[in-house]
Each structure stands twice: as C-alpha cells, then as structure tokens.
PDB file of C-alpha atoms in Angstrom:
ATOM      1  CA  GLN C 363      66.686 126.326 112.804  1.00 79.00           C
ATOM      2  CA  VAL C 364      69.165 129.186 112.424  1.00 87.00           C
ATOM      3  CA  GLN C 365      70.400 130.260 109.026  1.00 93.00           C
ATOM      4  CA  LEU C 366      73.532 132.405 108.851  1.00 95.00           C
ATOM      5  CA  VAL C 367      74.577 134.253 105.706  1.00 96.00           C
ATOM      6  CA  GLU C 368      77.898 136.079 105.485  1.00 97.00           C
ATOM      7  CA  SER C 369      78.580 139.012 103.195  1.00 97.00           C
ATOM      8  CA  GLY C 370      81.103 141.792 102.704  1.00 97.00           C
ATOM      9  CA  GLY C 371      84.103 139.830 101.522  1.00 98.00           C
ATOM     10  CA  GLY C 372      86.211 140.879  98.590  1.00 98.00           C
ATOM     11  CA  LEU C 373      89.649 141.777  97.309  1.00 98.00           C
ATOM     12  CA  VAL C 374      91.671 144.474  99.052  1.00 98.00           C
ATOM     13  CA  GLN C 375      95.277 145.566  99.172  1.00 98.00           C
ATOM     14  CA  ALA C 376      97.399 145.123 102.260  1.00 98.00           C
ATOM     15  CA  GLY C 377      96.608 147.835 104.776  1.00 98.00           C
ATOM     16  CA  GLY C 378      93.019 148.147 103.619  1.00 98.00           C
ATOM     17  CA  SER C 379      89.785 147.424 105.434  1.00 98.00           C
ATOM     18  CA  LEU C 380      86.685 145.298 105.060  1.00 98.00           C
ATOM     19  CA  ARG C 381      83.537 144.949 107.117  1.00 98.00           C
ATOM     20  CA  LEU C 382      81.931 141.526 107.155  1.00 98.00           C
ATOM     21  CA  SER C 383      78.303 140.986 108.059  1.00 98.00           C
ATOM     22  CA  CYS C 384      76.466 137.901 109.235  1.00 96.00           C
ATOM     23  CA  ALA C 385      72.701 138.032 108.917  1.00 94.00           C
ATOM     24  CA  ALA C 386      70.605 135.481 110.777  1.00 89.00           C
ATOM     25  CA  SER C 387      67.134 134.161 110.119  1.00 88.00           C
ATOM     26  CA  GLY C 388      64.912 131.675 111.912  1.00 78.00           C
ATOM     27  CA  ARG C 389      65.888 132.734 115.433  1.00 72.00           C
ATOM     28  CA  THR C 390      67.067 135.898 117.089  1.00 73.00           C
ATOM     29  CA  LEU C 391      70.702 135.896 118.177  1.00 71.00           C
ATOM     30  CA  SER C 392      70.439 137.774 121.456  1.00 74.00           C
ATOM     31  CA  SER C 393      71.031 134.665 123.586  1.00 81.00           C
ATOM     32  CA  TYR C 394      73.796 133.219 121.390  1.00 87.00           C
ATOM     33  CA  THR C 395      77.511 133.609 121.458  1.00 91.00           C
ATOM     34  CA  MET C 396      78.609 134.517 117.947  1.00 94.00           C
ATOM     35  CA  GLY C 397      81.954 133.673 116.456  1.00 96.00           C
ATOM     36  CA  TRP C 398      83.999 134.310 113.355  1.00 98.00           C
ATOM     37  CA  PHE C 399      86.322 131.616 112.057  1.00 98.00           C
ATOM     38  CA  ARG C 400      88.507 131.609 108.985  1.00 98.00           C
ATOM     39  CA  GLN C 401      90.049 128.984 106.748  1.00 98.00           C
ATOM     40  CA  ALA C 402      92.868 129.489 104.288  1.00 97.00           C
ATOM     41  CA  PRO C 403      93.290 127.074 101.356  1.00 91.00           C
ATOM     42  CA  GLY C 404      94.889 123.842 102.487  1.00 93.00           C
ATOM     43  CA  LYS C 405      94.708 124.789 106.169  1.00 96.00           C
ATOM     44  CA  GLU C 406      92.391 123.986 109.031  1.00 96.00           C
ATOM     45  CA  ARG C 407      89.701 126.388 110.081  1.00 97.00           C
ATOM     46  CA  GLU C 408      90.850 128.644 112.909  1.00 97.00           C
ATOM     47  CA  PHE C 409      89.202 130.901 115.443  1.00 98.00           C
ATOM     48  CA  ALA C 410      89.283 134.633 114.781  1.00 98.00           C
ATOM     49  CA  ALA C 411      86.851 136.396 117.134  1.00 98.00           C
ATOM     50  CA  ALA C 412      83.779 135.861 119.303  1.00 97.00           C
ATOM     51  CA  ILE C 413      81.228 137.933 121.172  1.00 95.00           C
ATOM     52  CA  THR C 414      79.001 136.608 123.950  1.00 90.00           C
ATOM     53  CA  TRP C 415      75.408 137.480 124.763  1.00 83.00           C
ATOM     54  CA  SER C 416      76.755 139.715 127.536  1.00 84.00           C
ATOM     55  CA  ALA C 417      79.024 141.548 125.047  1.00 85.00           C
ATOM     56  CA  PHE C 418      82.366 140.100 126.134  1.00 92.00           C
ATOM     57  CA  THR C 419      84.695 139.794 123.177  1.00 96.00           C
ATOM     58  CA  TYR C 420      87.547 137.428 122.415  1.00 96.00           C
ATOM     59  CA  TYR C 421      90.191 137.546 119.699  1.00 97.00           C
ATOM     60  CA  THR C 422      92.976 135.357 118.507  1.00 97.00           C
ATOM     61  CA  ASP C 423      96.367 137.007 118.984  1.00 97.00           C
ATOM     62  CA  SER C 424      96.997 137.503 115.280  1.00 97.00           C
ATOM     63  CA  VAL C 425      93.996 139.836 114.861  1.00 98.00           C
ATOM     64  CA  LYS C 426      94.030 141.739 118.165  1.00 97.00           C
ATOM     65  CA  GLY C 427      94.124 145.478 117.618  1.00 97.00           C
ATOM     66  CA  ARG C 428      93.078 145.117 113.979  1.00 98.00           C
ATOM     67  CA  PHE C 429      89.719 143.308 114.031  1.00 98.00           C
ATOM     68  CA  THR C 430      86.606 144.269 115.960  1.00 98.00           C
ATOM     69  CA  ILE C 431      83.590 142.028 116.439  1.00 98.00           C
ATOM     70  CA  SER C 432      80.234 143.572 117.243  1.00 96.00           C
ATOM     71  CA  ARG C 433      76.565 142.691 117.175  1.00 92.00           C
ATOM     72  CA  ASP C 434      73.276 144.428 116.585  1.00 90.00           C
ATOM     73  CA  ASN C 435      70.655 142.239 118.230  1.00 81.00           C
ATOM     74  CA  ALA C 436      67.786 144.396 116.997  1.00 84.00           C
ATOM     75  CA  LYS C 437      68.856 143.686 113.416  1.00 87.00           C
ATOM     76  CA  ASN C 438      69.898 140.098 114.146  1.00 87.00           C
ATOM     77  CA  THR C 439      73.303 140.784 112.637  1.00 92.00           C
ATOM     78  CA  VAL C 440      76.927 140.283 113.654  1.00 95.00           C
ATOM     79  CA  PHE C 441      79.838 142.223 112.176  1.00 97.00           C
ATOM     80  CA  LEU C 442      83.563 141.843 111.846  1.00 98.00           C
ATOM     81  CA  GLN C 443      85.412 145.063 111.122  1.00 98.00           C
ATOM     82  CA  MET C 444      88.831 144.234 109.703  1.00 98.00           C
ATOM     83  CA  ASN C 445      91.453 146.962 109.510  1.00 98.00           C
ATOM     84  CA  SER C 446      95.131 146.957 108.559  1.00 98.00           C
ATOM     85  CA  LEU C 447      94.614 143.782 106.588  1.00 98.00           C
ATOM     86  CA  LYS C 448      97.572 141.571 105.807  1.00 98.00           C
ATOM     87  CA  PRO C 449      98.041 138.907 103.129  1.00 97.00           C
ATOM     88  CA  GLU C 450      98.015 136.361 105.958  1.00 96.00           C
ATOM     89  CA  ASP C 451      94.365 137.286 106.568  1.00 98.00           C
ATOM     90  CA  THR C 452      93.368 135.810 103.210  1.00 98.00           C
ATOM     91  CA  ALA C 453      90.784 133.119 103.904  1.00 98.00           C
ATOM     92  CA  VAL C 454      87.161 132.170 103.743  1.00 98.00           C
ATOM     93  CA  TYR C 455      85.499 133.715 106.776  1.00 98.00           C
ATOM     94  CA  TYR C 456      82.679 131.843 108.492  1.00 98.00           C
ATOM     95  CA  CYS C 457      80.081 133.079 110.925  1.00 97.00           C
ATOM     96  CA  ALA C 458      78.927 130.684 113.657  1.00 96.00           C
ATOM     97  CA  ALA C 459      76.402 130.667 116.500  1.00 94.00           C
ATOM     98  CA  ALA C 460      76.592 128.838 119.835  1.00 91.00           C
ATOM     99  CA  LEU C 461      73.787 128.282 122.330  1.00 85.00           C
ATOM    100  CA  TYR C 462      75.887 126.632 125.020  1.00 76.00           C
ATOM    101  CA  GLY C 463      79.519 126.182 125.934  1.00 71.00           C
ATOM    102  CA  SER C 464      82.385 128.216 127.315  1.00 76.00           C
ATOM    103  CA  ASN C 465      85.355 127.574 125.021  1.00 88.00           C
ATOM    104  CA  TRP C 466      84.632 130.132 122.334  1.00 90.00           C
ATOM    105  CA  SER C 467      87.730 129.369 120.290  1.00 94.00           C
ATOM    106  CA  SER C 468      86.626 125.778 119.681  1.00 95.00           C
ATOM    107  CA  GLU C 469      84.476 124.825 116.713  1.00 95.00           C
ATOM    108  CA  ALA C 470      82.819 122.149 118.852  1.00 94.00           C
ATOM    109  CA  ASN C 471      80.990 124.825 120.854  1.00 93.00           C
ATOM    110  CA  TYR C 472      79.080 126.141 117.838  1.00 95.00           C
ATOM    111  CA  ASN C 473      75.771 124.810 116.579  1.00 93.00           C
ATOM    112  CA  TYR C 474      75.174 126.719 113.350  1.00 94.00           C
ATOM    113  CA  TRP C 475      77.455 127.833 110.551  1.00 96.00           C
ATOM    114  CA  GLY C 476      77.215 130.054 107.517  1.00 97.00           C
ATOM    115  CA  GLN C 477      78.547 129.242 104.068  1.00 97.00           C
ATOM    116  CA  GLY C 478      81.456 131.652 104.283  1.00 97.00           C
ATOM    117  CA  THR C 479      82.638 134.730 102.433  1.00 98.00           C
ATOM    118  CA  GLN C 480      85.978 135.063 100.661  1.00 98.00           C
ATOM    119  CA  VAL C 481      88.488 137.660 101.801  1.00 98.00           C
ATOM    120  CA  THR C 482      91.588 138.127  99.666  1.00 98.00           C
ATOM    121  CA  VAL C 483      94.355 140.525 100.674  1.00 98.00           C
ATOM    122  CA  SER C 484      96.956 141.285  98.033  1.00 97.00           C
ATOM    123  CA  SER C 485     100.486 142.480  98.672  1.00 93.00           C
TER     124      SER C 485
END
C-alpha cells in the first residue's frame, strides 16, 4: 500500500556530496519510521540511517558525522544528505518504511522498500 521511489543518486568524486530523496505514495509517512539501507555489489545490504516518527535519528558508525537523515512529512518525503563521500560509500541505496518494531538497524523491521538508487564515489 506504500510505494517508495528513491532519487538523487549519481557519480561523484571522493569528498563530494549527494542528497538522496525518497518520495512516498499511497500513505502518508508521518507515523512510520523511515530507514536508509545500502548494498554494495557482492555484499549484503546494511543499515545506514533511520528516523522515527518522533524525529529520533540513528546512524551506523561508518556514516556518523557525514550523513544526515531528515523527513518532510508535509511532502511525504525522506532525505539522506551525504557529505564527505568516500569510495566505500559506493552502493545502491534503498529507502524503507516501518510501521512497527524497535530495532531500526534490522531489515526485518521494515514493511516497504523502494527500488534503490545508485551512488558511485570515485577516488
């Protein structure tokens, strides 16, 4: 019932920035926890960041201080601002929405997923 579409990916040099967007349709996101996950080729999908309905944010250690997750409930959109990008950040980035649960770093807590957007960071 919720469709998530990511955008904003692309190719950047190390040290550059990108801002990813996740637009939702079908339901408003105000009561959802929203998460960003990423998956590099040949690797498992991993947690990057999450923001709860009450605006608490969570980040994996590798992106703390560089990435910022935010949401605009009026526009039904979630963002991931990525600064100081590193080649290790290269991955497909996925937006996800969770109605229930408390472990925001676990894929099992999320009910809906987008198709992903490619982020490539060159050295």
